[in-house]
Coordinates of C-alpha atoms in Angstrom, one line a residue:
M73 CA -63.1 -4.9 -86.5
V74 CA -59.6 -2.8 -87.0
I75 CA -60.4 -1.4 -84.0
L76 CA -60.4 -5.0 -81.9
K77 CA -57.7 -6.5 -83.9
I78 CA -55.3 -3.5 -82.5
T79 CA -56.9 -4.1 -78.9
M80 CA -56.0 -7.6 -78.9
I81 CA -52.5 -7.0 -80.3
Y82 CA -51.7 -4.5 -77.4
T83 CA -53.3 -6.7 -75.1
Q84 CA -51.1 -9.6 -76.4
N85 CA -48.0 -7.2 -76.1
I86 CA -48.7 -6.2 -72.8
M87 CA -49.1 -9.6 -71.2
S88 CA -46.0 -11.2 -73.1
K89 CA -43.9 -8.1 -71.6
Y90 CA -45.2 -9.4 -67.9
Q91 CA -45.0 -13.1 -68.8
D92 CA -41.4 -13.8 -66.9
L93 CA -42.3 -12.0 -64.1
K94 CA -45.8 -13.4 -63.6
Q95 CA -44.0 -16.9 -64.0
Q96 CA -41.3 -16.2 -61.4
C97 CA -44.0 -14.8 -59.1
Y98 CA -46.3 -18.0 -59.5
E99 CA -43.6 -20.6 -58.9
A100 CA -42.3 -18.4 -55.8
N101 CA -45.9 -18.9 -54.4
M102 CA -46.1 -22.3 -55.4
E103 CA -42.8 -23.4 -53.5
L104 CA -44.1 -21.4 -50.2
N105 CA -47.1 -23.7 -50.3
A106 CA -45.0 -26.8 -51.3
L107 CA -43.0 -26.0 -48.0
N108 CA -45.9 -26.2 -46.1
L109 CA -45.6 -22.5 -45.0
V110 CA -49.3 -21.6 -45.8
I111 CA -52.5 -22.5 -44.6
Y112 CA -55.2 -22.3 -47.4
T113 CA -54.8 -19.5 -49.3
F114 CA -53.3 -17.3 -46.5
G115 CA -49.6 -16.2 -47.2
N116 CA -48.1 -14.4 -50.5
V117 CA -45.3 -13.8 -52.8
S118 CA -44.1 -10.8 -55.0
A119 CA -41.5 -10.2 -57.5
V120 CA -40.4 -6.9 -58.7
D121 CA -39.7 -5.6 -61.9
R122 CA -37.4 -2.5 -60.9
S123 CA -37.0 -1.8 -64.4
D124 CA -40.6 -0.6 -64.9
S125 CA -41.6 0.2 -61.4
V126 CA -44.3 -3.2 -61.3
F127 CA -44.6 -5.6 -59.2
A128 CA -46.5 -9.3 -59.7
I129 CA -48.5 -10.8 -56.8
K130 CA -50.4 -13.5 -55.9
P131 CA -54.3 -12.7 -55.9
S132 CA -56.7 -12.6 -52.7
G133 CA -58.1 -15.3 -51.8
V134 CA -57.3 -18.4 -54.8
P135 CA -56.2 -21.7 -53.8
Y136 CA -52.8 -22.9 -54.3
E137 CA -54.3 -26.1 -56.5
L138 CA -56.1 -23.5 -58.6
L139 CA -53.7 -20.9 -59.2
K140 CA -52.2 -20.5 -62.5
P141 CA -49.8 -17.8 -63.8
E142 CA -52.3 -15.8 -65.9
D143 CA -53.7 -15.3 -62.5
I144 CA -51.0 -13.2 -61.1
V145 CA -51.8 -9.4 -60.9
I146 CA -49.5 -6.8 -61.6
L147 CA -49.3 -3.1 -59.8
D148 CA -47.0 0.0 -59.6
F149 CA -45.5 1.1 -56.6
E150 CA -48.9 3.3 -56.1
N151 CA -50.8 0.1 -55.5
K152 CA -52.4 0.5 -59.3
V153 CA -53.3 -2.6 -61.3
V154 CA -51.1 -2.4 -64.4
E155 CA -52.4 -5.9 -65.6
G156 CA -54.9 -8.3 -64.1
S157 CA -58.6 -9.1 -63.6
K158 CA -58.3 -10.5 -60.1
R159 CA -57.9 -8.7 -56.9
P160 CA -54.4 -8.6 -55.3
S161 CA -53.5 -9.9 -52.3
S162 CA -54.8 -8.0 -49.2
D163 CA -51.4 -7.3 -48.3
T164 CA -50.2 -5.7 -51.6
K165 CA -49.8 -2.1 -49.8
T166 CA -47.3 -3.6 -47.5
H167 CA -45.0 -4.9 -50.3
A168 CA -45.3 -1.8 -52.3
W169 CA -44.4 0.3 -49.7
L170 CA -41.2 -1.9 -48.9
Y171 CA -40.7 -2.2 -52.5
K172 CA -40.7 1.7 -52.9
N173 CA -38.5 2.4 -49.6
W174 CA -35.9 -0.5 -50.1
E175 CA -34.8 -0.4 -53.4
K176 CA -32.5 -3.3 -53.5
I177 CA -35.0 -6.2 -52.9
G178 CA -36.4 -8.3 -55.4
G179 CA -39.0 -10.3 -53.6
I180 CA -41.0 -10.5 -50.6
A181 CA -43.0 -13.4 -49.1
H182 CA -45.6 -13.1 -45.9
T183 CA -46.4 -16.7 -44.3
H184 CA -48.5 -17.6 -41.4
A185 CA -46.2 -20.5 -40.8
T186 CA -46.8 -21.8 -37.3
Y187 CA -43.5 -21.0 -35.4
S188 CA -43.0 -17.8 -36.9
V189 CA -46.5 -16.7 -35.9
A190 CA -46.3 -18.1 -32.3
W191 CA -43.1 -16.0 -31.7
A192 CA -44.8 -12.7 -33.2
Q193 CA -47.4 -13.7 -31.0
S194 CA -45.6 -13.7 -28.1
Q195 CA -44.1 -10.3 -29.5
R196 CA -40.7 -11.3 -28.7
D197 CA -37.6 -11.2 -31.0
I198 CA -36.1 -14.3 -32.1
P199 CA -33.1 -14.8 -29.9
I200 CA -29.5 -15.9 -31.9
F201 CA -28.9 -19.3 -30.2
G202 CA -26.9 -21.5 -32.8
T203 CA -25.2 -21.6 -35.8
T204 CA -27.8 -22.6 -38.0
H205 CA -29.2 -18.8 -37.4
A206 CA -25.7 -17.5 -37.4
D207 CA -25.3 -19.0 -41.1
H208 CA -28.1 -16.3 -42.1
L209 CA -27.9 -13.1 -40.1
T210 CA -26.0 -12.1 -36.9
S211 CA -28.8 -10.7 -34.8
D212 CA -31.7 -11.9 -33.1
I213 CA -34.7 -11.8 -35.6
P214 CA -36.5 -8.6 -34.8
C215 CA -40.3 -8.4 -33.4
A216 CA -42.1 -5.1 -34.3
E217 CA -44.1 -3.7 -31.7
P218 CA -47.9 -4.4 -32.2
M219 CA -49.6 -1.6 -34.1
R220 CA -51.3 1.2 -32.8
D221 CA -54.9 1.4 -32.6
D222 CA -55.1 4.9 -34.8
L223 CA -52.9 3.1 -37.7
I224 CA -55.0 -0.1 -37.5
E225 CA -58.3 2.2 -38.0
G226 CA -56.4 4.2 -41.0
N227 CA -54.6 2.5 -44.3
Y228 CA -53.9 -0.6 -42.2
E229 CA -51.6 -2.6 -45.0
H230 CA -49.8 0.6 -45.9
N231 CA -48.9 1.1 -42.1
T232 CA -47.5 -2.3 -41.8
G233 CA -45.1 -1.6 -44.3
I234 CA -44.5 1.8 -42.5
Q235 CA -44.2 -0.6 -39.1
I236 CA -41.6 -2.5 -41.3
T237 CA -39.4 0.2 -41.9
D238 CA -39.8 2.2 -38.6
C239 CA -38.9 -0.7 -36.9
F240 CA -35.4 -1.3 -38.6
R241 CA -34.5 2.4 -38.8
E242 CA -35.2 2.7 -34.7
R243 CA -33.0 -0.4 -34.4
G244 CA -30.2 0.6 -36.7
L245 CA -30.7 -2.6 -38.6
D246 CA -29.7 -3.3 -42.5
Y247 CA -32.6 -4.8 -44.5
E248 CA -29.9 -6.4 -46.6
E249 CA -28.3 -8.3 -43.7
V250 CA -31.2 -8.5 -41.8
P251 CA -33.9 -10.2 -44.6
M252 CA -37.0 -11.0 -42.5
V253 CA -39.0 -9.5 -39.6
L254 CA -41.9 -10.6 -37.3
I255 CA -44.8 -8.3 -36.9
G256 CA -46.0 -8.3 -33.0
N257 CA -49.4 -10.4 -33.1
H258 CA -49.5 -10.6 -36.8
G259 CA -46.4 -12.7 -38.5
P260 CA -43.3 -12.6 -40.5
F261 CA -42.2 -10.7 -43.6
T262 CA -39.1 -11.8 -45.4
W263 CA -37.4 -10.7 -48.6
G264 CA -34.6 -11.2 -50.6
K265 CA -33.0 -10.5 -54.1
D266 CA -35.5 -12.2 -56.1
A267 CA -38.5 -14.1 -55.2
A268 CA -37.2 -17.1 -54.9
K269 CA -34.9 -16.3 -52.0
A270 CA -37.4 -14.5 -50.2
V271 CA -39.5 -18.0 -50.5
Y272 CA -36.0 -19.4 -48.6
H273 CA -35.7 -16.8 -46.3
S274 CA -39.3 -17.6 -45.0
K275 CA -38.4 -21.5 -45.0
V276 CA -35.0 -20.5 -42.7
L277 CA -37.2 -18.4 -40.5
E278 CA -39.6 -20.9 -39.5
E279 CA -37.0 -23.5 -39.0
V280 CA -35.1 -21.0 -36.8
A281 CA -38.3 -19.9 -35.0
R282 CA -38.9 -23.9 -34.5
M283 CA -35.5 -24.4 -33.1
A284 CA -35.2 -21.4 -30.7
Y285 CA -38.8 -22.7 -29.3
L286 CA -37.1 -26.0 -28.7
T287 CA -34.4 -24.8 -27.1
L288 CA -36.3 -22.7 -24.7
Q289 CA -38.4 -25.8 -23.6
I290 CA -35.2 -27.7 -22.9
N291 CA -33.6 -25.2 -21.3
P292 CA -35.2 -21.9 -20.1
Q293 CA -32.0 -20.3 -19.7
A294 CA -30.3 -21.2 -22.8
P295 CA -27.4 -18.8 -23.3
R296 CA -27.2 -16.6 -26.6
L297 CA -24.9 -17.7 -28.9
K298 CA -21.4 -16.3 -28.4
E299 CA -20.0 -13.8 -30.8
A300 CA -16.9 -15.6 -31.9
L301 CA -19.1 -18.3 -33.7
I302 CA -21.9 -15.6 -34.8
K303 CA -18.6 -14.4 -36.5
K304 CA -17.2 -17.4 -38.0
H305 CA -20.2 -19.1 -39.3
Y306 CA -21.9 -15.6 -41.1
E307 CA -18.4 -14.5 -42.4
R308 CA -17.8 -17.7 -43.7
K309 CA -20.9 -17.9 -46.2
H310 CA -21.5 -14.1 -46.5
G311 CA -17.8 -12.3 -45.7
K312 CA -15.6 -11.3 -48.2
N313 CA -14.0 -14.3 -47.8
A314 CA -16.4 -16.8 -47.8
Y315 CA -15.5 -20.2 -48.7
Y316 CA -18.9 -22.1 -48.4
G317 CA -20.3 -23.6 -51.5
Q318 CA -19.1 -23.7 -55.1

């Protein structure tokens, strides 16, 4: 009986330790669903606790209407479950790789949103056509090449993470300045300072993808936004003399 009580107290302490992290992850996942960025159970968001080197992520295949904060799974960066009785998202190893290699991100989101996926399936970067795009980043949104067969047959989700970091390294991109990517024939991943910002970037990516698609329908020869407007719109939000907002 004494051992049972000690075990219960220990379990409660562990649960309370990650309660805030689970709640943050839960709310971000519910927001992903509320923004119509996911279909059925597709898609996931994670949130990291750098002090403990763990992250929280949605459990695999759980419908959003049934998801509860206590369902969220806690793992370390080696994909070992620290807390949780459910199986974590099938994309967990991708999240773990990005957290382990990109130390300044606090949340990651993955969706199967229609326009973002359409661009990924076309294997095309999303060109920077307008100021909505430039308000958030100064480059085209990159689309990583489809994964090689030998990597698909290997540790697929882990290799998806490598696919993302390799794309940024090869193109000389800064993951803090470009918080989003398309995986060829797969779909988008986004990240940010926390889980909520990762979801925000998922919505921005989907809207920019939709706008770019419509732009090319109206004018297939639409020109890229000129550099002066790119610089102006990005720096008024993100530059050292930014003046957007309160």
